[in-house]
Coordinates of N, CA, C and O and ligand atoms in Angstrom, one line a residue:
X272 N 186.3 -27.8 96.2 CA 184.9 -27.6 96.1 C 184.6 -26.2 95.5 O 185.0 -25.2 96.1
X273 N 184.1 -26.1 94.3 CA 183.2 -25.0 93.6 C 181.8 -24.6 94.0 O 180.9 -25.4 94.2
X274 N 181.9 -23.1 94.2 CA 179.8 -23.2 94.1 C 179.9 -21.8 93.0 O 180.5 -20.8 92.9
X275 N 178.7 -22.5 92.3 CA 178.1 -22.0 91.2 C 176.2 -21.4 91.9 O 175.4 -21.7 92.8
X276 N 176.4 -20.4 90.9 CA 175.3 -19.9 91.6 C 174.3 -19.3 90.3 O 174.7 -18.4 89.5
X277 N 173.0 -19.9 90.1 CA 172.0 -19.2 89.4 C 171.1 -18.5 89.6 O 170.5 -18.9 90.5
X278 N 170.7 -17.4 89.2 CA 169.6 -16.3 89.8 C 168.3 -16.4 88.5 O 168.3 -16.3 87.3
X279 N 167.4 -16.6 89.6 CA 166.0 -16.6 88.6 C 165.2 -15.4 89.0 O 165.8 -14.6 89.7
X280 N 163.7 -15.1 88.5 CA 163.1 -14.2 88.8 C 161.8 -14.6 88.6 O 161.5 -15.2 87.6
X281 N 160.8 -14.2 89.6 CA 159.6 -14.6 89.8 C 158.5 -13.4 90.5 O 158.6 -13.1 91.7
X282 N 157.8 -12.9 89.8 CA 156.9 -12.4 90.9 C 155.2 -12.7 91.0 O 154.3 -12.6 90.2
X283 N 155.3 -13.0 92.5 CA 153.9 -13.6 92.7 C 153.3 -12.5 94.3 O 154.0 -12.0 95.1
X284 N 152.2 -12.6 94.3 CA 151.1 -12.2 95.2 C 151.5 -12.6 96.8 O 152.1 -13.7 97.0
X285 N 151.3 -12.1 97.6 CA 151.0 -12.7 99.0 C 150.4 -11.8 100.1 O 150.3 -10.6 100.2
X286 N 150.0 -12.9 101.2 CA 150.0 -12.0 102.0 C 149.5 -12.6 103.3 O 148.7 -13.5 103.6
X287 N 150.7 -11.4 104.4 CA 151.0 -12.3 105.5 C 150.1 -11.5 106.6 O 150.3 -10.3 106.9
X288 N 149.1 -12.5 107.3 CA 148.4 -12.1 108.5 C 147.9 -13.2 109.4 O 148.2 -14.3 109.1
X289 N 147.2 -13.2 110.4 CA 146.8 -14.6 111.2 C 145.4 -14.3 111.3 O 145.3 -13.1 111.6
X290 N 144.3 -14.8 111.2 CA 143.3 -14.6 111.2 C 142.7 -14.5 112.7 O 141.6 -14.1 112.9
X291 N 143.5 -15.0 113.7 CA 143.3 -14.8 115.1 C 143.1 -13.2 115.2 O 142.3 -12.5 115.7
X292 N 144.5 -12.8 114.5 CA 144.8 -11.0 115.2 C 143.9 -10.2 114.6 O 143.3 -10.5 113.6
X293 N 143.7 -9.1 115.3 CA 142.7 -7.7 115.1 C 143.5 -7.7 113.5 O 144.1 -8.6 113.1
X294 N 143.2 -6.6 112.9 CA 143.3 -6.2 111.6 C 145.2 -5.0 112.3 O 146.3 -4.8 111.8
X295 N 144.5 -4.6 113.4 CA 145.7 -3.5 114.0 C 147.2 -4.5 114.0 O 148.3 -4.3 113.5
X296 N 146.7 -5.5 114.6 CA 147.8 -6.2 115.2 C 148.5 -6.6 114.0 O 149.7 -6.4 113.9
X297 N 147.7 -7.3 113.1 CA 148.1 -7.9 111.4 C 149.2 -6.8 110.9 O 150.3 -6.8 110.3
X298 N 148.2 -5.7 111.3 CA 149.3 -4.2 110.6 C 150.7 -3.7 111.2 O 151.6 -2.9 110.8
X299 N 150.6 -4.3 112.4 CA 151.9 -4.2 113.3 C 152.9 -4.7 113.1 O 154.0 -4.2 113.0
X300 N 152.5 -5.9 113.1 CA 153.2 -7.3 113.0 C 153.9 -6.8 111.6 O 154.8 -5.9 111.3
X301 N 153.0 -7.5 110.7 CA 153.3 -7.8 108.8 C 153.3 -6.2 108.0 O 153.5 -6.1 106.7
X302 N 153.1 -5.5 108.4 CA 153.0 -4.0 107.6 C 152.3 -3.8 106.5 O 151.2 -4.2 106.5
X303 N 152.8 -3.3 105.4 CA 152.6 -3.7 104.0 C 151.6 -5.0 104.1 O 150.4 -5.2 104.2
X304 N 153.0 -6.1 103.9 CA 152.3 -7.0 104.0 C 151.5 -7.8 103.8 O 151.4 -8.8 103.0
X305 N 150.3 -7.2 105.1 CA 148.5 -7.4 105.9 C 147.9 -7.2 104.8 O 146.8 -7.7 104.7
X306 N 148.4 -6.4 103.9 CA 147.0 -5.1 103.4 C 146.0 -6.5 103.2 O 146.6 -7.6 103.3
X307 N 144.9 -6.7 103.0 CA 143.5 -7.5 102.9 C 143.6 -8.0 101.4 O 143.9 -9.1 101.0
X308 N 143.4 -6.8 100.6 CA 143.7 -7.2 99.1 C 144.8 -7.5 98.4 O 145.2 -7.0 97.3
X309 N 145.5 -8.6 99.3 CA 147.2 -9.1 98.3 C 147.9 -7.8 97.8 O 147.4 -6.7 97.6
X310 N 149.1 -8.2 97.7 CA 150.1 -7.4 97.1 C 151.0 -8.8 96.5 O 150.9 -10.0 96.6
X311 N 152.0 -7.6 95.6 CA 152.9 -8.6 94.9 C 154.6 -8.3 95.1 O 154.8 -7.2 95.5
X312 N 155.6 -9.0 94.9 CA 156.7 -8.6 95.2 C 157.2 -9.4 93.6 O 156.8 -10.3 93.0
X313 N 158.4 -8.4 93.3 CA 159.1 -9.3 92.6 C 160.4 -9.7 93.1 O 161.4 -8.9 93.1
X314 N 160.4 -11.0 93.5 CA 161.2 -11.7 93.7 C 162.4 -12.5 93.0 O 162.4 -13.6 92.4
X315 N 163.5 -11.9 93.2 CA 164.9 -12.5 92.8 C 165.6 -13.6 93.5 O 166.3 -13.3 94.5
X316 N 165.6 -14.7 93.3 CA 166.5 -15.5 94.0 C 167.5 -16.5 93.2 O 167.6 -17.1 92.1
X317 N 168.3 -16.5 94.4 CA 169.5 -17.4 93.9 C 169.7 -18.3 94.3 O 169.6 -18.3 95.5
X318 N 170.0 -20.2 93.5 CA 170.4 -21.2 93.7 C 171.7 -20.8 93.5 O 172.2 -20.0 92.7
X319 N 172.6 -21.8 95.1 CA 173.7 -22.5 94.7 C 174.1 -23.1 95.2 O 174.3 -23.2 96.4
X320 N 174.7 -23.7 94.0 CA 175.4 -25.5 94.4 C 176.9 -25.6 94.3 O 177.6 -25.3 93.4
X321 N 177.2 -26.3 95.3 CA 178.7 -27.0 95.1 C 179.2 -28.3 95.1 O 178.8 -29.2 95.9
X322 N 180.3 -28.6 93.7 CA 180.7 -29.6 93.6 C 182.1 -29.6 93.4 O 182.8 -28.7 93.9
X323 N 182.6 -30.4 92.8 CA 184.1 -31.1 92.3 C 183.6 -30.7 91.1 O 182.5 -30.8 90.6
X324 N 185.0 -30.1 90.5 CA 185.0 -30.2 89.1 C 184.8 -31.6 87.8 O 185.3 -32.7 87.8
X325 N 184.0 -30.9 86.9 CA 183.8 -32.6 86.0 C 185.2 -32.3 85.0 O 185.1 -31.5 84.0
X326 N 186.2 -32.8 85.2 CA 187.6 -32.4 84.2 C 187.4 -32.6 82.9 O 188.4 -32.1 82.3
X327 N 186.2 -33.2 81.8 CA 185.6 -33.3 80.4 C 185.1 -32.2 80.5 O 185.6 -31.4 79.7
X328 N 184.3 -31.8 81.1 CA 183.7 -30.2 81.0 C 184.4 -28.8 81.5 O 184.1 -27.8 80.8
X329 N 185.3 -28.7 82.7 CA 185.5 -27.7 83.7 C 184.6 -27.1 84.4 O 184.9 -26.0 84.9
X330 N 183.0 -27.9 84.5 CA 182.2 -27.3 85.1 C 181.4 -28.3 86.2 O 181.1 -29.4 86.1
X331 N 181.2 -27.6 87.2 CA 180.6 -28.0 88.3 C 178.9 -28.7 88.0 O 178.4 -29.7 88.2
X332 N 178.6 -27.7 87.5 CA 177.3 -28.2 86.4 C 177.2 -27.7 85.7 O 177.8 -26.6 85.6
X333 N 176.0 -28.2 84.5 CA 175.6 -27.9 83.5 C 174.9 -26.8 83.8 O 173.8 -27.2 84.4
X334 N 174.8 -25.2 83.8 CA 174.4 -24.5 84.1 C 172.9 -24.3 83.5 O 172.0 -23.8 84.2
X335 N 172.6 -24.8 82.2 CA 171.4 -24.9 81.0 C 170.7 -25.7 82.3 O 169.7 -25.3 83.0
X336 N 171.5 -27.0 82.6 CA 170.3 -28.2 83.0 C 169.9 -27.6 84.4 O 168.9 -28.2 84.9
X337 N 170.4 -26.4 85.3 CA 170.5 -26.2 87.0 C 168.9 -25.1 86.4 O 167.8 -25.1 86.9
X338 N 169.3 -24.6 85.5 CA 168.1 -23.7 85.3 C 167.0 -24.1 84.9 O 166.0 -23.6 85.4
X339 N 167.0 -24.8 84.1 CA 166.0 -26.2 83.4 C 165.3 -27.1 84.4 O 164.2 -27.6 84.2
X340 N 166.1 -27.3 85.6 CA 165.7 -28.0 86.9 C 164.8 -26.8 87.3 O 163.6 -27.0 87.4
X341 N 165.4 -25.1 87.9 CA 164.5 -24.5 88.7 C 163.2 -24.1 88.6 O 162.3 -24.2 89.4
X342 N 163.3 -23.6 86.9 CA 162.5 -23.0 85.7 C 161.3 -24.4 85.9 O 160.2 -24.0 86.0
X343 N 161.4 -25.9 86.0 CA 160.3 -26.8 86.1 C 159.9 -26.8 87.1 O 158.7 -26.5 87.1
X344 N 160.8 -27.2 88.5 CA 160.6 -27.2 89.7 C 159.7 -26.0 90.4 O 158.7 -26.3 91.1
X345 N 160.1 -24.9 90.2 CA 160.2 -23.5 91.3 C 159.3 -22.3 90.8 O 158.6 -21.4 91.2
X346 N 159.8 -22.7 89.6 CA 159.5 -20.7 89.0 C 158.0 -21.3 88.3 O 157.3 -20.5 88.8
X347 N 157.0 -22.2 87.5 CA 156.1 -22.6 86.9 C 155.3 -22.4 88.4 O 154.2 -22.0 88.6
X348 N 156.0 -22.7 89.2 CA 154.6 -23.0 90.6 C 154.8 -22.2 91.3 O 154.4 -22.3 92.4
X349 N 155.6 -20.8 90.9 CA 155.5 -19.3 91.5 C 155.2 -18.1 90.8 O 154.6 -17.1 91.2
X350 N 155.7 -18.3 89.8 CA 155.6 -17.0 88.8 C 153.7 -16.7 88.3 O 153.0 -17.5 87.8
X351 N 153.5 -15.3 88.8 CA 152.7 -14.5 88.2 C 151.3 -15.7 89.1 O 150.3 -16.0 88.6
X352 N 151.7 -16.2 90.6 CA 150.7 -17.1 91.1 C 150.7 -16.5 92.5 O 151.6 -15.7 92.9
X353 N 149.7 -17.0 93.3 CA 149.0 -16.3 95.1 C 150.0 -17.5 95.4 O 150.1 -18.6 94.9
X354 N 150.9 -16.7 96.6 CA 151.7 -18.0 97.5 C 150.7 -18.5 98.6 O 150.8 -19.6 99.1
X355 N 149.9 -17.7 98.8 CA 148.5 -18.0 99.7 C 148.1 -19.3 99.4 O 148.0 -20.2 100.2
X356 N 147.9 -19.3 98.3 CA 146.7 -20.1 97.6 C 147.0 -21.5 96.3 O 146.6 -22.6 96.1
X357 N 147.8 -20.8 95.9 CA 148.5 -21.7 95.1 C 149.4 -22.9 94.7 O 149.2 -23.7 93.8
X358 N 150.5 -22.5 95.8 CA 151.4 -22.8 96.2 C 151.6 -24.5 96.8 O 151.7 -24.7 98.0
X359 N 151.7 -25.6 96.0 CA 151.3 -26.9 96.9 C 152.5 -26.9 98.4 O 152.1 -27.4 99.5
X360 N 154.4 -26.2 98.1 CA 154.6 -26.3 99.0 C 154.8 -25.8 100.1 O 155.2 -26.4 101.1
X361 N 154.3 -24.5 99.9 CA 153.2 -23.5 101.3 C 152.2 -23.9 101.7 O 152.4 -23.7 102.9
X362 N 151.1 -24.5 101.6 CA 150.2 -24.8 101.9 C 150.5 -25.0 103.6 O 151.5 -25.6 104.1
X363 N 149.4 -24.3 104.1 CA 149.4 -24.4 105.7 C 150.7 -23.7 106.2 O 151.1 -23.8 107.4
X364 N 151.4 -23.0 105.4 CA 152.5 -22.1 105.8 C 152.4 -20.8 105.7 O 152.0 -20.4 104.5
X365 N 152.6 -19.6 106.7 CA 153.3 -18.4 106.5 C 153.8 -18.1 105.2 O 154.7 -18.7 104.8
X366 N 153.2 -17.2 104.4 CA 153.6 -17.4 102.7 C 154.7 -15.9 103.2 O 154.6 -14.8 102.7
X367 N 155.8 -16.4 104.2 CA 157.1 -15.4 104.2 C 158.4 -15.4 103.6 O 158.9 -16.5 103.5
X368 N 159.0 -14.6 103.2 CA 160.5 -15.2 102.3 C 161.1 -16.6 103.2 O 161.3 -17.7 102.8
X369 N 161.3 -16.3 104.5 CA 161.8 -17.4 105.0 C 161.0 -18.8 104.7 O 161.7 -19.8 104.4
X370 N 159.7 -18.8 104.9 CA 159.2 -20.4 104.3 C 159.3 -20.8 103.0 O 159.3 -22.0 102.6
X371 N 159.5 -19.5 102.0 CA 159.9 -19.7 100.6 C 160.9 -20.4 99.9 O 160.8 -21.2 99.0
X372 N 161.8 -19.9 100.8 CA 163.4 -20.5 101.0 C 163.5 -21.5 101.0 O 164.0 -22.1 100.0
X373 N 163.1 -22.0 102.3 CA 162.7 -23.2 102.6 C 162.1 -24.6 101.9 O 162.6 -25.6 101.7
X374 N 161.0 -24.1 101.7 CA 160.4 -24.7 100.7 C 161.1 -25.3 99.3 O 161.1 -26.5 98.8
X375 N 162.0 -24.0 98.8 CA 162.1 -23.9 97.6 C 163.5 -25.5 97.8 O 163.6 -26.6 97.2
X376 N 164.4 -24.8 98.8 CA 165.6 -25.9 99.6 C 164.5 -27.1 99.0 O 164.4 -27.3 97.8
X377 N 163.8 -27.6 99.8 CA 163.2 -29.1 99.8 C 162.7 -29.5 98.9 O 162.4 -30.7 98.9
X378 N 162.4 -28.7 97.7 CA 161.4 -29.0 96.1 C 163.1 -29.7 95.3 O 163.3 -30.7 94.6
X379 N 163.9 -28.9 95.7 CA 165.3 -28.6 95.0 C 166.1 -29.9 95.1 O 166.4 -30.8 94.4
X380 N 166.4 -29.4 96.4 CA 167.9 -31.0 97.0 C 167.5 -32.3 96.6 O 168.6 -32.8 96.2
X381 N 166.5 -33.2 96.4 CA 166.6 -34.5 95.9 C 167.4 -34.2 94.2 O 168.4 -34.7 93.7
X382 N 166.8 -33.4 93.9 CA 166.8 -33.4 92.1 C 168.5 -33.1 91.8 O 169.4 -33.5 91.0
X383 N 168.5 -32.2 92.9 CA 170.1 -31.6 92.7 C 171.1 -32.9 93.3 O 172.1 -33.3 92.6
X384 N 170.8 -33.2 94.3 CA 171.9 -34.4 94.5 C 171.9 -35.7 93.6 O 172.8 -36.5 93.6
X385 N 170.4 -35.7 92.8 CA 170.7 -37.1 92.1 C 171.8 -36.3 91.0 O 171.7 -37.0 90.0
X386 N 172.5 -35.4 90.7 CA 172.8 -34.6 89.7 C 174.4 -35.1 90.0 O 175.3 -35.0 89.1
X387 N 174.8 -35.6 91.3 CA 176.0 -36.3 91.9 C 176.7 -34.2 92.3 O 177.9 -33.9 92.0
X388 N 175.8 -33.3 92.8 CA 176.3 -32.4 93.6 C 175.4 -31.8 94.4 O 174.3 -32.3 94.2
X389 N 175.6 -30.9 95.3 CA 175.1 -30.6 96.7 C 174.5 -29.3 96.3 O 175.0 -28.3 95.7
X390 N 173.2 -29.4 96.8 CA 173.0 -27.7 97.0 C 173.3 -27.1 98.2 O 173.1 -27.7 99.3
X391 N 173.9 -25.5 98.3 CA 174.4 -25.2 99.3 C 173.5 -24.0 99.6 O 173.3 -23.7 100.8
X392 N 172.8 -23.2 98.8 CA 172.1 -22.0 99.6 C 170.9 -22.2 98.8 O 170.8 -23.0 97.9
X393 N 169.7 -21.2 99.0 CA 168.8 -20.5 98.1 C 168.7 -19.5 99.1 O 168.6 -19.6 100.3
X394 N 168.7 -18.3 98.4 CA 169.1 -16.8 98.5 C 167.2 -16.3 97.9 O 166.7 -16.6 96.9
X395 N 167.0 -16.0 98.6 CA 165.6 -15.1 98.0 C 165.4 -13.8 98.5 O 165.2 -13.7 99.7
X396 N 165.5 -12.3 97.8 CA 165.4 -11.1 97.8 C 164.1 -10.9 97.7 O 163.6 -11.1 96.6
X397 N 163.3 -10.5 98.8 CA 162.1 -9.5 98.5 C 161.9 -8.6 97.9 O 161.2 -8.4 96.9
X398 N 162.8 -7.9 98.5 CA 163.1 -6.0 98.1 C 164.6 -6.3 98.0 O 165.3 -7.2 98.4
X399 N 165.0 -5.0 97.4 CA 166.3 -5.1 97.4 C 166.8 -4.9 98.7 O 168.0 -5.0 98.7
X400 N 166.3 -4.8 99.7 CA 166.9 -4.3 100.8 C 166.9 -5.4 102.1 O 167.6 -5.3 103.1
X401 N 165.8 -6.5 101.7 CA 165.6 -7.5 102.6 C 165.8 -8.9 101.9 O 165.0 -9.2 101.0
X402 N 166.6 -9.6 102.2 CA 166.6 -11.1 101.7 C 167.1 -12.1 103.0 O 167.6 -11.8 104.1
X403 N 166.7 -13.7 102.3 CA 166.5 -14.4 103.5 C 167.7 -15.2 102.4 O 167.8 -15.1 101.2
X404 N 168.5 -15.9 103.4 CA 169.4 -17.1 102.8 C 169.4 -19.1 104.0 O 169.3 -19.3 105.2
X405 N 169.4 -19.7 102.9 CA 168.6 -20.8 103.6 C 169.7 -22.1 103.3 O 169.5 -22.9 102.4
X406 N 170.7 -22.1 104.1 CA 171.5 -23.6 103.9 C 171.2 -25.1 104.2 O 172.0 -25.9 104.0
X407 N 169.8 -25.3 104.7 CA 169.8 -26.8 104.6 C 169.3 -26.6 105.9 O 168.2 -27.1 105.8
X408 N 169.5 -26.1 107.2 CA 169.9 -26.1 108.2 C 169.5 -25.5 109.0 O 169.9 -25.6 110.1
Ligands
NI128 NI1 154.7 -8.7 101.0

């Protein structure tokens, strides 16, 4: 088993608060975050997938078609867009890296396994300093 791994880049708007909490509490909780008027992150993340080698190619996949898959799937319905607002597979979600992840897993895995291989992670970096990793699971 090989895993191959693609990294995209996206940056979109969000912002995390509950409309229950004080404004204090929002600021406790989510930091940054809360602020009222959105903020943006630029967001790095990584697909990746593992398979068996195709012995006509030596490649696990077509690396053109894995990006061609995310670039339709992922990045057109994130890049330079409100995950608040825009987002069909956030909607009614926490627009947090971890539901992004998530999300992004469930937009992904049908398309990737009709491809006859598995996806194994999506890796999404906030900041360089904070990222969420999401196996299926
Ligand atoms: Ni933020």
């Amino acid at each position: 088993m090989i895993y191959v791994t693609r990294r995209e880049r996206f940056s979109a708007a969000h912002r995390l608060f509950r409309d229950e909490w004080t404004d204090d509490k929002n600021l406790e909780i989510f930091d940054k975050c809360s602020y009222p008027n959105w903020h943006g992150h630029n967001y790095v993340m990584y697909v990746t997938v593992k398979g068996d080698l195709n012995p006509e190619t030596g490649f696990v996949v077509n690396i053109k078609r894995l990006s061609k898959i995310i670039k339709e799937k992922i990045i057109v319905k994130l890049d330079h867009r409100n995950l608040n607002i825009d987002v069909d597979f956030l909607k009614g979600k926490m627009a947090s890296t971890e539901n992004l992840a998530i999300g992004i897993w469930e937009e992904l895995e049908p398309t990737i396994t009709a491809l006859g291989i598995h996806l194994h992670c999506v890796k999404i970096e906030e900041t360089e300093n904070n990222f969420v990793e999401y196996f299926g699971n």
